[in-house]
Tab-separated table of C-alpha atoms in Angstrom:
chain	number	residue	atom	x	y	z
A	1	MET	CA	108.602	-5.083	-7.587
A	2	GLU	CA	106.627	-3.236	-10.540
A	3	ILE	CA	108.649	-1.836	-13.345
A	4	LYS	CA	107.128	1.340	-14.711
A	5	ILE	CA	108.141	2.725	-18.211
A	6	ARG	CA	107.033	6.357	-18.520
A	7	PRO	CA	107.907	9.386	-20.988
A	8	ALA	CA	110.783	11.389	-19.605
A	9	THR	CA	110.131	14.988	-18.142
A	10	ILE	CA	112.611	17.712	-17.575
A	11	ASN	CA	112.630	16.770	-14.153
A	12	ASP	CA	114.216	13.651	-15.194
A	13	LEU	CA	117.153	15.243	-16.818
A	14	GLU	CA	119.721	14.931	-14.090
A	15	ASP	CA	119.095	11.148	-13.616
A	16	ILE	CA	119.346	10.698	-17.487
A	17	LYS	CA	122.419	12.644	-17.518
A	18	LYS	CA	123.949	10.442	-14.513
A	19	LEU	CA	122.813	7.405	-16.282
A	20	ASN	CA	124.414	8.639	-19.533
A	21	ALA	CA	127.628	9.240	-17.711
A	22	MET	CA	127.548	5.759	-16.344
A	23	LEU	CA	127.146	4.334	-19.877
A	24	PHE	CA	129.991	6.391	-21.251
A	25	GLN	CA	132.296	5.201	-18.288
A	26	ASN	CA	131.511	1.718	-18.709
A	27	GLU	CA	131.923	2.079	-22.484
A	28	TYR	CA	135.141	4.097	-22.009
A	29	ASP	CA	136.745	1.584	-19.518
A	30	ASN	CA	135.894	-1.546	-21.593
A	31	PHE	CA	135.330	-0.821	-25.263
A	32	ASP	CA	135.900	2.782	-26.797
A	33	GLN	CA	138.388	5.000	-25.267
A	34	THR	CA	137.346	7.655	-27.849
A	35	LEU	CA	134.427	8.718	-25.874
A	36	ASP	CA	134.592	12.131	-24.175
A	37	LEU	CA	133.848	11.397	-20.462
A	38	LYS	CA	132.707	15.162	-20.009
A	39	TRP	CA	130.124	15.025	-22.795
A	40	PRO	CA	127.168	13.903	-20.517
A	41	PHE	CA	127.796	16.928	-18.323
A	42	GLY	CA	128.199	19.542	-20.922
A	43	GLN	CA	125.856	21.907	-22.950
A	44	GLU	CA	125.767	19.581	-26.001
A	45	ALA	CA	124.252	16.736	-23.837
A	46	ASP	CA	121.838	19.136	-21.872
A	47	ASP	CA	120.518	20.305	-25.420
A	48	TYR	CA	120.479	16.910	-26.866
A	49	PHE	CA	118.564	15.466	-23.681
A	50	LYS	CA	116.318	18.440	-23.748
A	51	LYS	CA	115.001	18.019	-27.187
A	52	ARG	CA	114.528	14.408	-26.815
A	53	ILE	CA	112.267	15.067	-23.453
A	54	ALA	CA	110.483	17.863	-25.223
A	55	GLY	CA	109.192	15.533	-28.165
A	56	ASP	CA	112.094	15.850	-30.733
A	57	GLY	CA	112.598	12.232	-30.404
A	58	CYS	CA	111.843	10.114	-27.604
A	59	ALA	CA	113.117	9.915	-24.052
A	60	LEU	CA	111.830	7.122	-21.710
A	61	ILE	CA	112.445	6.380	-17.985
A	62	ALA	CA	112.213	2.973	-16.415
A	63	CYS	CA	111.279	3.327	-12.507
A	64	ILE	CA	110.881	0.835	-9.824
A	65	ASP	CA	109.126	2.177	-6.684
A	66	ASP	CA	109.378	5.566	-8.200
A	67	LYS	CA	113.094	5.377	-8.483
A	68	THR	CA	114.939	5.836	-11.852
A	69	VAL	CA	116.735	2.557	-12.791
A	70	GLY	CA	117.010	3.035	-16.397
A	71	TYR	CA	116.509	5.290	-19.778
A	72	LEU	CA	116.319	5.198	-23.253
A	73	ALA	CA	116.818	8.040	-25.823
A	74	GLY	CA	115.997	7.620	-29.479
A	75	GLY	CA	115.134	9.749	-32.775
A	76	PHE	CA	113.121	9.295	-35.634
A	77	HIS	CA	114.193	9.976	-39.299
A	78	GLN	CA	112.237	10.412	-42.563
A	79	PHE	CA	113.623	9.028	-45.740
A	80	GLY	CA	116.991	9.738	-45.966
A	81	PRO	CA	120.578	8.394	-45.457
A	82	PHE	CA	121.290	5.700	-42.957
A	83	PRO	CA	122.640	6.992	-39.657
A	84	GLY	CA	126.383	7.701	-39.617
A	85	MET	CA	126.574	8.022	-43.272
A	86	ALA	CA	127.261	10.956	-45.260
A	87	GLU	CA	124.286	13.191	-46.489
A	88	SER	CA	124.804	11.973	-50.231
A	89	SER	CA	124.827	8.422	-48.989
A	90	TYR	CA	124.599	5.447	-51.679
A	91	ARG	CA	121.796	4.324	-49.410
A	92	THR	CA	118.362	5.558	-48.433
A	93	LEU	CA	115.689	4.086	-46.407
A	94	PRO	CA	112.398	4.338	-45.567
A	95	ASN	CA	111.284	6.135	-42.287
A	96	PHE	CA	113.354	4.748	-39.217
A	97	SER	CA	113.960	5.440	-35.893
A	98	GLU	CA	117.321	5.121	-34.099
A	99	LEU	CA	117.905	3.944	-30.632
A	100	GLU	CA	120.520	6.254	-29.820
A	101	ASN	CA	121.361	5.359	-26.073
A	102	MET	CA	120.126	3.402	-23.375
A	103	CYS	CA	121.320	2.255	-19.816
A	104	VAL	CA	119.952	0.383	-16.989
A	105	VAL	CA	121.654	0.441	-13.541
A	106	GLU	CA	123.800	-2.488	-13.230
A	107	GLU	CA	121.850	-4.114	-10.199
A	108	HIS	CA	118.674	-4.084	-12.075
A	109	ARG	CA	119.881	-5.688	-15.377
A	110	GLY	CA	118.516	-8.832	-16.238
A	111	LYS	CA	115.065	-8.130	-14.889
A	112	GLY	CA	113.536	-7.283	-18.346
A	113	ILE	CA	113.711	-3.493	-17.951
A	114	GLY	CA	115.858	-2.979	-21.169
A	115	THR	CA	113.214	-5.138	-23.090
A	116	LYS	CA	110.514	-3.068	-21.703
A	117	LEU	CA	112.274	-0.050	-22.827
A	118	CYS	CA	112.874	-1.327	-26.275
A	119	GLN	CA	109.468	-2.487	-26.620
A	120	GLU	CA	108.112	1.102	-25.673
A	121	PHE	CA	110.439	2.666	-28.183
A	122	LEU	CA	108.997	0.245	-30.656
A	123	THR	CA	105.649	1.367	-29.935
A	124	TRP	CA	106.636	4.915	-30.206
A	125	SER	CA	108.612	4.304	-33.328
A	126	LYS	CA	105.795	2.665	-35.152
A	127	ALA	CA	103.241	5.546	-33.989
A	128	LYS	CA	105.768	7.836	-35.677
A	129	GLY	CA	105.710	5.854	-39.007
A	130	ALA	CA	108.970	4.080	-38.623
A	131	VAL	CA	109.263	0.929	-40.472
A	132	ARG	CA	112.566	0.074	-39.532
A	133	MET	CA	114.832	0.525	-36.057
A	134	SER	CA	118.744	0.710	-35.820
A	135	VAL	CA	120.907	0.777	-32.999
A	136	LEU	CA	124.757	1.033	-32.686
A	137	ALA	CA	126.361	-1.311	-30.336
A	138	SER	CA	130.143	-1.606	-29.695
A	139	ALA	CA	131.061	-4.994	-31.401
A	140	ASN	CA	133.335	-5.792	-28.515
A	141	ASN	CA	130.456	-5.876	-25.956
A	142	PRO	CA	128.919	-9.184	-26.452
A	143	GLU	CA	126.421	-8.777	-23.582
A	144	THR	CA	125.056	-5.471	-25.205
A	145	VAL	CA	125.141	-6.935	-28.789
A	146	ASN	CA	123.236	-10.465	-27.612
A	147	PHE	CA	120.721	-8.466	-25.590
A	148	TYR	CA	119.825	-6.272	-28.873
A	149	ARG	CA	119.693	-9.571	-30.874
A	150	LYS	CA	117.429	-11.168	-28.187
A	151	ASN	CA	115.262	-7.995	-28.724
A	152	GLY	CA	114.926	-8.849	-32.471
A	153	PHE	CA	117.942	-6.845	-34.102
A	154	ILE	CA	119.883	-8.418	-36.614
A	155	ASP	CA	123.535	-7.750	-37.567
A	156	TYR	CA	123.235	-5.581	-40.591
A	157	ASP	CA	126.534	-3.487	-41.114
A	158	LEU	CA	129.870	-3.905	-39.523
A	159	ILE	CA	132.170	-0.839	-39.124
A	160	LEU	CA	135.743	-1.761	-38.868
A	161	GLU	CA	138.287	0.823	-37.588
A	162	LYS	CA	142.318	0.765	-37.373
A	163	ASP	CA	144.365	3.014	-35.248
A	164	ILE	CA	147.195	4.384	-37.359
């Protein structure tokens, strides 16, 4: 079994959207019921993933025997507010990349595919001039949080929310 990581093409759009829908469904069912389960199939998702595929950011595909088993999408940010902060943020950072979303088909998890996607994104990020990477993960999803920690991410900020 050979795992291949390659840049996504427009021909991968439907596979990416299906995987993104799986990611949304899992997150919605287990961690975050504020997610819009229609988003992965809407025009905003189309536009977002097409931009990442076209080179405004990064879109990667993981394949085993020419079958898509995972994807990663991310972006690059030049000198500015930290992601999720207001434009007038008190905090600025040097060039950084953001791993925006990633999914590996459940039956292929634990085989190093996510790590290979992260490593390829790190290579892309460095080539763009990023000196820092960020990722947002649900605090209630210890499997995902531990995966990112294993891949060198450290806890930095904690966002707390409350239903009212």
